[in-house]
Amino acid sequence: LLRHTIFFGRLHVLSGFIATYAVIAVAVVIFSFSIFGFIARLQRRVIEQNQQFAGLVNIAKAAAAKLRLEELLNVSLDHVLSSMKVESGLICLVDLEQEEHSAVCYRGLSPDLMRRIQRAKLKDEPVAHEVVRTGKQVVIERVLDDPRVVEGAKRAGIKSMISTPLKFEEEVNGLLVILTHQERHFSAADRHFLESIGGQLGMAIRNVKLYEQSDLHNQELGALLTVGKT
C-alpha cells in the first residue's frame, strides 16, 4: 500500500523500495514496543493485585487469631504498607463521644510529628474530621497544595496521602492513613483495597470493644455475687 501511494513516484527505483521497507520496519518496531509495554503493565498490575489480595488474607488470618487489638492493628499496618510498597502510615482509633482520635501504631513518621497527633481533637485535624463526618476516603495527591493538611505533616516531607475510615455499619471507629514522601497517584485498585481493609478492621475494632464491654460486665457481676455471698 505504501509503495503504491506514498512512494508511487519512486516505486521502480531502489530508493523507493528502501524507503518503503524502512517505514514498515519502524512501524513494526513501534507496534512491538507498544504490545510489550502493555504486557509489562498488565503483569505489574497482576502482581500488585496478588500482593493486595495476600495482604487481605493475612489481615483476615490475624483477625481470626484473636490477637489483642493493638497487636492486630500493628500486624495489619505492616501488611498494608508492604502490599502497597509504602513506608509511612498510621492507624488511629476514634472516640466519637470525646470527638478525638488517638494513634495506636505508626511507621516511618517522626516521634515529634506523632506527639502532635497522638491524641488530637477532630476539629483540629480537618482531614480526619472530614473522614469521620462523611465516612468516606480523603485522597490528597499533592499535600503541599491542600489547605486541609496540617503544617506539621507538610514540614515532615509528606507529599501524598490517603485517609480511609475504619467502620462497622457506617459508624467510623478508626482511621487508616497512608503517607508517601514522593507524589503518588492512588489508583482505583488502591482505594478499593484500603476500603476492604477498613471494613475488616472496623469490624475487628467493634468486636474487641463488645468483648471488653462484656468482660467488664461479667467482672462487675462477679464482684456483686461475691459481695452477696459474704
PDB file of C-alpha atoms in Angstrom:
ATOM      1  CA  LEU A   1       0.000   0.000   0.000  1.00  0.00           C
ATOM      2  CA  LEU A   2       2.834   2.386   0.885  1.00  0.00           C
ATOM      3  CA  ARG A   3       4.642   1.584  -2.313  1.00  0.00           C
ATOM      4  CA  HIS A   4       1.592   2.312  -4.479  1.00  0.00           C
ATOM      5  CA  THR A   5       0.583   5.537  -2.696  1.00  0.00           C
ATOM      6  CA  ILE A   6       3.286   7.484  -0.876  1.00  0.00           C
ATOM      7  CA  PHE A   7       6.237   6.165  -2.851  1.00  0.00           C
ATOM      8  CA  PHE A   8       4.436   5.632  -6.172  1.00  0.00           C
ATOM      9  CA  GLY A   9       6.605   8.093  -7.987  1.00  0.00           C
ATOM     10  CA  ARG A  10       9.754   6.271  -6.948  1.00  0.00           C
ATOM     11  CA  LEU A  11       8.295   2.785  -7.000  1.00  0.00           C
ATOM     12  CA  HIS A  12      10.639   1.397  -9.623  1.00  0.00           C
ATOM     13  CA  VAL A  13      13.863   2.765  -8.175  1.00  0.00           C
ATOM     14  CA  LEU A  14      15.993   1.395  -5.343  1.00  0.00           C
ATOM     15  CA  SER A  15      15.367   4.353  -3.021  1.00  0.00           C
ATOM     16  CA  GLY A  16      11.616   3.746  -3.219  1.00  0.00           C
ATOM     17  CA  PHE A  17      11.943   0.138  -2.116  1.00  0.00           C
ATOM     18  CA  ILE A  18      14.343   1.071   0.687  1.00  0.00           C
ATOM     19  CA  ALA A  19      12.072   3.865   1.967  1.00  0.00           C
ATOM     20  CA  THR A  20       9.026   1.598   1.844  1.00  0.00           C
ATOM     21  CA  TYR A  21      10.583  -1.179   3.886  1.00  0.00           C
ATOM     22  CA  ALA A  22      12.248   1.280   6.261  1.00  0.00           C
ATOM     23  CA  VAL A  23       8.838   2.729   7.136  1.00  0.00           C
ATOM     24  CA  ILE A  24       7.433  -0.782   7.565  1.00  0.00           C
ATOM     25  CA  ALA A  25      10.334  -1.757   9.836  1.00  0.00           C
ATOM     26  CA  VAL A  26       9.849   1.341  12.019  1.00  0.00           C
ATOM     27  CA  ALA A  27       6.119   0.646  12.241  1.00  0.00           C
ATOM     28  CA  VAL A  28       6.767  -2.954  13.298  1.00  0.00           C
ATOM     29  CA  VAL A  29       9.250  -1.847  15.964  1.00  0.00           C
ATOM     30  CA  ILE A  30       6.825   0.747  17.373  1.00  0.00           C
ATOM     31  CA  PHE A  31       3.973  -1.759  17.387  1.00  0.00           C
ATOM     32  CA  SER A  32       6.150  -4.365  19.115  1.00  0.00           C
ATOM     33  CA  PHE A  33       7.229  -1.932  21.827  1.00  0.00           C
ATOM     34  CA  SER A  34       3.582  -0.941  22.388  1.00  0.00           C
ATOM     35  CA  ILE A  35       2.497  -4.569  22.750  1.00  0.00           C
ATOM     36  CA  PHE A  36       5.371  -5.489  25.066  1.00  0.00           C
ATOM     37  CA  GLY A  37       4.787  -2.332  27.115  1.00  0.00           C
ATOM     38  CA  PHE A  38       1.122  -3.220  27.504  1.00  0.00           C
ATOM     39  CA  ILE A  39       2.027  -6.767  28.568  1.00  0.00           C
ATOM     40  CA  ALA A  40       4.560  -5.445  31.111  1.00  0.00           C
ATOM     41  CA  ARG A  41       1.996  -3.045  32.604  1.00  0.00           C
ATOM     42  CA  LEU A  42      -0.542  -5.857  32.785  1.00  0.00           C
ATOM     43  CA  GLN A  43       1.959  -8.107  34.555  1.00  0.00           C
ATOM     44  CA  ARG A  44       2.773  -5.382  37.098  1.00  0.00           C
ATOM     45  CA  ARG A  45      -0.928  -4.852  37.748  1.00  0.00           C
ATOM     46  CA  VAL A  46      -1.483  -8.584  38.280  1.00  0.00           C
ATOM     47  CA  ILE A  47       1.451  -8.709  40.705  1.00  0.00           C
ATOM     48  CA  GLU A  48       0.081  -5.705  42.637  1.00  0.00           C
ATOM     49  CA  GLN A  49      -3.373  -7.272  42.817  1.00  0.00           C
ATOM     50  CA  ASN A  50      -1.904 -10.542  44.073  1.00  0.00           C
ATOM     51  CA  GLN A  51       0.072  -8.686  46.738  1.00  0.00           C
ATOM     52  CA  GLN A  52      -3.013  -6.780  47.852  1.00  0.00           C
ATOM     53  CA  PHE A  53      -5.089  -9.958  47.941  1.00  0.00           C
ATOM     54  CA  ALA A  54      -2.377 -11.620  50.038  1.00  0.00           C
ATOM     55  CA  GLY A  55      -2.486  -8.629  52.379  1.00  0.00           C
ATOM     56  CA  LEU A  56      -6.246  -9.005  52.816  1.00  0.00           C
ATOM     57  CA  VAL A  57      -5.857 -12.722  53.536  1.00  0.00           C
ATOM     58  CA  ASN A  58      -3.098 -12.130  56.080  1.00  0.00           C
ATOM     59  CA  ILE A  59      -5.129  -9.490  57.901  1.00  0.00           C
ATOM     60  CA  ALA A  60      -8.153 -11.807  57.949  1.00  0.00           C
ATOM     61  CA  LYS A  61      -5.947 -14.537  59.468  1.00  0.00           C
ATOM     62  CA  ALA A  62      -4.634 -12.113  62.077  1.00  0.00           C
ATOM     63  CA  ALA A  63      -8.189 -11.102  62.989  1.00  0.00           C
ATOM     64  CA  ALA A  64      -9.218 -14.755  63.282  1.00  0.00           C
ATOM     65  CA  ALA A  65      -6.258 -15.421  65.580  1.00  0.00           C
ATOM     66  CA  LYS A  66      -7.948 -13.197  68.204  1.00  0.00           C
ATOM     67  CA  LEU A  67      -4.893 -11.055  68.868  1.00  0.00           C
ATOM     68  CA  ARG A  68      -5.092  -8.118  71.197  1.00  0.00           C
ATOM     69  CA  LEU A  69      -6.382  -5.072  69.352  1.00  0.00           C
ATOM     70  CA  GLU A  70      -3.051  -3.250  69.398  1.00  0.00           C
ATOM     71  CA  GLU A  71      -1.258  -6.334  68.055  1.00  0.00           C
ATOM     72  CA  LEU A  72      -3.853  -6.780  65.321  1.00  0.00           C
ATOM     73  CA  LEU A  73      -3.561  -3.152  64.208  1.00  0.00           C
ATOM     74  CA  ASN A  74       0.242  -3.315  64.173  1.00  0.00           C
ATOM     75  CA  VAL A  75       0.233  -6.504  62.091  1.00  0.00           C
ATOM     76  CA  SER A  76      -2.399  -5.059  59.755  1.00  0.00           C
ATOM     77  CA  LEU A  77      -0.472  -1.828  59.201  1.00  0.00           C
ATOM     78  CA  ASP A  78       2.645  -3.798  58.258  1.00  0.00           C
ATOM     79  CA  HIS A  79       0.703  -5.884  55.736  1.00  0.00           C
ATOM     80  CA  VAL A  80      -0.906  -2.808  54.176  1.00  0.00           C
ATOM     81  CA  LEU A  81       2.373  -0.931  53.798  1.00  0.00           C
ATOM     82  CA  SER A  82       4.077  -3.995  52.352  1.00  0.00           C
ATOM     83  CA  SER A  83       1.269  -4.631  49.870  1.00  0.00           C
ATOM     84  CA  MET A  84       1.294  -1.022  48.664  1.00  0.00           C
ATOM     85  CA  LYS A  85       5.097  -0.667  48.784  1.00  0.00           C
ATOM     86  CA  VAL A  86       4.822   2.357  51.076  1.00  0.00           C
ATOM     87  CA  GLU A  87       6.991   3.100  54.124  1.00  0.00           C
ATOM     88  CA  SER A  88       4.823   5.507  56.139  1.00  0.00           C
ATOM     89  CA  GLY A  89       1.380   5.181  57.672  1.00  0.00           C
ATOM     90  CA  LEU A  90      -0.598   5.074  60.880  1.00  0.00           C
ATOM     91  CA  ILE A  91      -3.779   3.716  62.410  1.00  0.00           C
ATOM     92  CA  CYS A  92      -5.867   5.754  64.836  1.00  0.00           C
ATOM     93  CA  LEU A  93      -8.853   4.861  66.979  1.00  0.00           C
ATOM     94  CA  VAL A  94     -11.731   7.335  67.008  1.00  0.00           C
ATOM     95  CA  ASP A  95     -13.651   8.297  70.135  1.00  0.00           C
ATOM     96  CA  LEU A  96     -16.902   9.778  68.857  1.00  0.00           C
ATOM     97  CA  GLU A  97     -18.063  10.827  72.326  1.00  0.00           C
ATOM     98  CA  GLN A  98     -14.895  12.816  73.019  1.00  0.00           C
ATOM     99  CA  GLU A  99     -14.625  13.829  69.338  1.00  0.00           C
ATOM    100  CA  GLU A 100     -10.967  12.925  69.173  1.00  0.00           C
ATOM    101  CA  HIS A 101      -8.662  10.321  67.680  1.00  0.00           C
ATOM    102  CA  SER A 102      -5.559   8.668  69.073  1.00  0.00           C
ATOM    103  CA  ALA A 103      -2.735   6.954  67.195  1.00  0.00           C
ATOM    104  CA  VAL A 104      -2.305   3.287  68.093  1.00  0.00           C
ATOM    105  CA  CYS A 105       0.549   2.410  65.743  1.00  0.00           C
ATOM    106  CA  TYR A 106       2.630   4.121  63.088  1.00  0.00           C
ATOM    107  CA  ARG A 107       5.557   3.541  60.749  1.00  0.00           C
ATOM    108  CA  GLY A 108       8.013   5.899  59.075  1.00  0.00           C
ATOM    109  CA  LEU A 109       6.969   9.024  60.966  1.00  0.00           C
ATOM    110  CA  SER A 110       8.992  11.109  63.387  1.00  0.00           C
ATOM    111  CA  PRO A 111       8.220  10.935  67.127  1.00  0.00           C
ATOM    112  CA  ASP A 112       7.818  14.722  67.106  1.00  0.00           C
ATOM    113  CA  LEU A 113       5.060  14.571  64.498  1.00  0.00           C
ATOM    114  CA  MET A 114       3.373  11.700  66.317  1.00  0.00           C
ATOM    115  CA  ARG A 115       3.385  13.622  69.599  1.00  0.00           C
ATOM    116  CA  ARG A 116       1.432  16.373  67.865  1.00  0.00           C
ATOM    117  CA  ILE A 117      -1.289  13.966  66.707  1.00  0.00           C
ATOM    118  CA  GLN A 118      -1.056  11.328  69.434  1.00  0.00           C
ATOM    119  CA  ARG A 119      -4.339  12.423  70.907  1.00  0.00           C
ATOM    120  CA  ALA A 120      -5.956  15.187  68.893  1.00  0.00           C
ATOM    121  CA  LYS A 121      -9.380  16.719  68.633  1.00  0.00           C
ATOM    122  CA  LEU A 122     -11.086  16.001  65.346  1.00  0.00           C
ATOM    123  CA  LYS A 123     -11.912  19.673  64.900  1.00  0.00           C
ATOM    124  CA  ASP A 124      -8.179  20.427  64.858  1.00  0.00           C
ATOM    125  CA  GLU A 125      -7.499  17.860  62.115  1.00  0.00           C
ATOM    126  CA  PRO A 126      -9.522  18.828  59.008  1.00  0.00           C
ATOM    127  CA  VAL A 127      -8.756  15.638  57.067  1.00  0.00           C
ATOM    128  CA  ALA A 128      -9.595  13.308  59.952  1.00  0.00           C
ATOM    129  CA  HIS A 129     -12.727  15.299  60.715  1.00  0.00           C
ATOM    130  CA  GLU A 130     -13.899  15.008  57.103  1.00  0.00           C
ATOM    131  CA  VAL A 131     -13.305  11.251  57.003  1.00  0.00           C
ATOM    132  CA  VAL A 132     -15.203  10.686  60.255  1.00  0.00           C
ATOM    133  CA  ARG A 133     -18.014  13.024  59.269  1.00  0.00           C
ATOM    134  CA  THR A 134     -18.584  11.591  55.785  1.00  0.00           C
ATOM    135  CA  GLY A 135     -17.425   8.010  56.315  1.00  0.00           C
ATOM    136  CA  LYS A 136     -15.523   8.277  53.022  1.00  0.00           C
ATOM    137  CA  GLN A 137     -11.890   8.294  51.987  1.00  0.00           C
ATOM    138  CA  VAL A 138      -9.996  11.520  51.537  1.00  0.00           C
ATOM    139  CA  VAL A 139      -7.318  11.341  48.842  1.00  0.00           C
ATOM    140  CA  ILE A 140      -4.728  14.097  48.577  1.00  0.00           C
ATOM    141  CA  GLU A 141      -2.098  13.531  45.912  1.00  0.00           C
ATOM    142  CA  ARG A 142      -0.495  16.988  46.298  1.00  0.00           C
ATOM    143  CA  VAL A 143      -0.264  17.650  50.024  1.00  0.00           C
ATOM    144  CA  LEU A 144       1.631  20.925  49.690  1.00  0.00           C
ATOM    145  CA  ASP A 145      -1.237  22.459  47.707  1.00  0.00           C
ATOM    146  CA  ASP A 146      -4.024  21.357  50.060  1.00  0.00           C
ATOM    147  CA  PRO A 147      -5.007  23.659  52.964  1.00  0.00           C
ATOM    148  CA  ARG A 148      -6.688  20.777  54.842  1.00  0.00           C
ATOM    149  CA  VAL A 149      -3.337  19.165  55.695  1.00  0.00           C
ATOM    150  CA  VAL A 150      -1.722  20.364  58.913  1.00  0.00           C
ATOM    151  CA  GLU A 151       1.595  22.175  58.587  1.00  0.00           C
ATOM    152  CA  GLY A 152       3.362  19.549  60.688  1.00  0.00           C
ATOM    153  CA  ALA A 153       2.773  16.914  58.014  1.00  0.00           C
ATOM    154  CA  LYS A 154       3.998  19.257  55.295  1.00  0.00           C
ATOM    155  CA  ARG A 155       7.166  20.035  57.240  1.00  0.00           C
ATOM    156  CA  ALA A 156       7.730  16.294  57.669  1.00  0.00           C
ATOM    157  CA  GLY A 157       8.038  15.955  53.904  1.00  0.00           C
ATOM    158  CA  ILE A 158       4.698  14.259  53.248  1.00  0.00           C
ATOM    159  CA  LYS A 159       3.806  14.673  49.568  1.00  0.00           C
ATOM    160  CA  SER A 160       0.720  12.454  49.101  1.00  0.00           C
ATOM    161  CA  MET A 161      -1.746  10.791  51.424  1.00  0.00           C
ATOM    162  CA  ILE A 162      -4.953   8.808  51.586  1.00  0.00           C
ATOM    163  CA  SER A 163      -7.052   8.541  54.733  1.00  0.00           C
ATOM    164  CA  THR A 164      -9.527   5.658  54.947  1.00  0.00           C
ATOM    165  CA  PRO A 165     -12.249   5.194  57.572  1.00  0.00           C
ATOM    166  CA  LEU A 166     -12.321   2.019  59.635  1.00  0.00           C
ATOM    167  CA  LYS A 167     -16.012   1.462  60.151  1.00  0.00           C
ATOM    168  CA  PHE A 168     -18.687  -1.009  61.096  1.00  0.00           C
ATOM    169  CA  GLU A 169     -22.273  -0.487  59.921  1.00  0.00           C
ATOM    170  CA  GLU A 170     -21.497   3.097  58.820  1.00  0.00           C
ATOM    171  CA  GLU A 171     -20.028   4.024  62.226  1.00  0.00           C
ATOM    172  CA  VAL A 172     -16.422   5.176  61.947  1.00  0.00           C
ATOM    173  CA  ASN A 173     -14.285   3.819  64.778  1.00  0.00           C
ATOM    174  CA  GLY A 174     -10.813   4.318  63.335  1.00  0.00           C
ATOM    175  CA  LEU A 175      -8.621   5.763  60.605  1.00  0.00           C
ATOM    176  CA  LEU A 176      -6.037   4.153  58.355  1.00  0.00           C
ATOM    177  CA  VAL A 177      -3.704   6.767  56.887  1.00  0.00           C
ATOM    178  CA  ILE A 178      -1.161   6.027  54.160  1.00  0.00           C
ATOM    179  CA  LEU A 179       1.546   8.653  53.564  1.00  0.00           C
ATOM    180  CA  THR A 180       4.232   8.969  50.908  1.00  0.00           C
ATOM    181  CA  HIS A 181       7.322  11.132  50.675  1.00  0.00           C
ATOM    182  CA  GLN A 182       7.027  11.301  46.884  1.00  0.00           C
ATOM    183  CA  GLU A 183       3.956  12.368  44.978  1.00  0.00           C
ATOM    184  CA  ARG A 184       1.853   9.312  44.203  1.00  0.00           C
ATOM    185  CA  HIS A 185      -1.287   8.628  42.242  1.00  0.00           C
ATOM    186  CA  PHE A 186      -3.617   6.342  44.202  1.00  0.00           C
ATOM    187  CA  SER A 187      -5.380   4.115  41.693  1.00  0.00           C
ATOM    188  CA  ALA A 188      -8.943   2.856  41.940  1.00  0.00           C
ATOM    189  CA  ALA A 189      -7.487  -0.531  42.921  1.00  0.00           C
ATOM    190  CA  ASP A 190      -5.512   1.114  45.783  1.00  0.00           C
ATOM    191  CA  ARG A 191      -8.646   2.805  47.049  1.00  0.00           C
ATOM    192  CA  HIS A 192     -10.728  -0.364  46.850  1.00  0.00           C
ATOM    193  CA  PHE A 193      -8.002  -2.318  48.660  1.00  0.00           C
ATOM    194  CA  LEU A 194      -7.890   0.194  51.516  1.00  0.00           C
ATOM    195  CA  GLU A 195     -11.687   0.284  51.736  1.00  0.00           C
ATOM    196  CA  SER A 196     -11.698  -3.508  52.116  1.00  0.00           C
ATOM    197  CA  ILE A 197      -9.118  -3.235  54.891  1.00  0.00           C
ATOM    198  CA  GLY A 198     -11.222  -0.513  56.504  1.00  0.00           C
ATOM    199  CA  GLY A 199     -14.214  -2.839  56.641  1.00  0.00           C
ATOM    200  CA  GLN A 200     -12.193  -5.699  58.113  1.00  0.00           C
ATOM    201  CA  LEU A 201     -10.521  -3.618  60.797  1.00  0.00           C
ATOM    202  CA  GLY A 202     -13.688  -1.672  61.573  1.00  0.00           C
ATOM    203  CA  MET A 203     -15.443  -4.948  62.356  1.00  0.00           C
ATOM    204  CA  ALA A 204     -12.476  -6.178  64.405  1.00  0.00           C
ATOM    205  CA  ILE A 205     -12.425  -2.988  66.488  1.00  0.00           C
ATOM    206  CA  ARG A 206     -16.167  -3.279  67.081  1.00  0.00           C
ATOM    207  CA  ASN A 207     -15.835  -6.916  68.159  1.00  0.00           C
ATOM    208  CA  VAL A 208     -13.000  -6.108  70.548  1.00  0.00           C
ATOM    209  CA  LYS A 209     -14.986  -3.282  72.128  1.00  0.00           C
ATOM    210  CA  LEU A 210     -18.021  -5.549  72.546  1.00  0.00           C
ATOM    211  CA  TYR A 211     -15.829  -8.216  74.123  1.00  0.00           C
ATOM    212  CA  GLU A 212     -14.263  -5.688  76.505  1.00  0.00           C
ATOM    213  CA  GLN A 213     -17.692  -4.392  77.493  1.00  0.00           C
ATOM    214  CA  SER A 214     -18.957  -7.929  78.044  1.00  0.00           C
ATOM    215  CA  ASP A 215     -15.871  -8.850  80.039  1.00  0.00           C
ATOM    216  CA  LEU A 216     -16.203  -5.737  82.216  1.00  0.00           C
ATOM    217  CA  HIS A 217     -19.887  -6.517  82.784  1.00  0.00           C
ATOM    218  CA  ASN A 218     -19.023 -10.075  83.822  1.00  0.00           C
ATOM    219  CA  GLN A 219     -16.352  -8.829  86.232  1.00  0.00           C
ATOM    220  CA  GLU A 220     -18.784  -6.395  87.810  1.00  0.00           C
ATOM    221  CA  LEU A 221     -21.428  -9.102  88.070  1.00  0.00           C
ATOM    222  CA  GLY A 222     -18.877 -11.482  89.611  1.00  0.00           C
ATOM    223  CA  ALA A 223     -17.890  -8.849  92.154  1.00  0.00           C
ATOM    224  CA  LEU A 224     -21.536  -8.278  93.104  1.00  0.00           C
ATOM    225  CA  LEU A 225     -22.095 -12.015  93.543  1.00  0.00           C
ATOM    226  CA  THR A 226     -19.008 -12.260  95.718  1.00  0.00           C
ATOM    227  CA  VAL A 227     -20.197  -9.401  97.875  1.00  0.00           C
ATOM    228  CA  GLY A 228     -23.655 -11.005  98.133  1.00  0.00           C
ATOM    229  CA  LYS A 229     -22.208 -14.306  99.321  1.00  0.00           C
ATOM    230  CA  THR A 230     -20.216 -12.607 102.045  1.00  0.00           C
TER     231      THR A 230
END
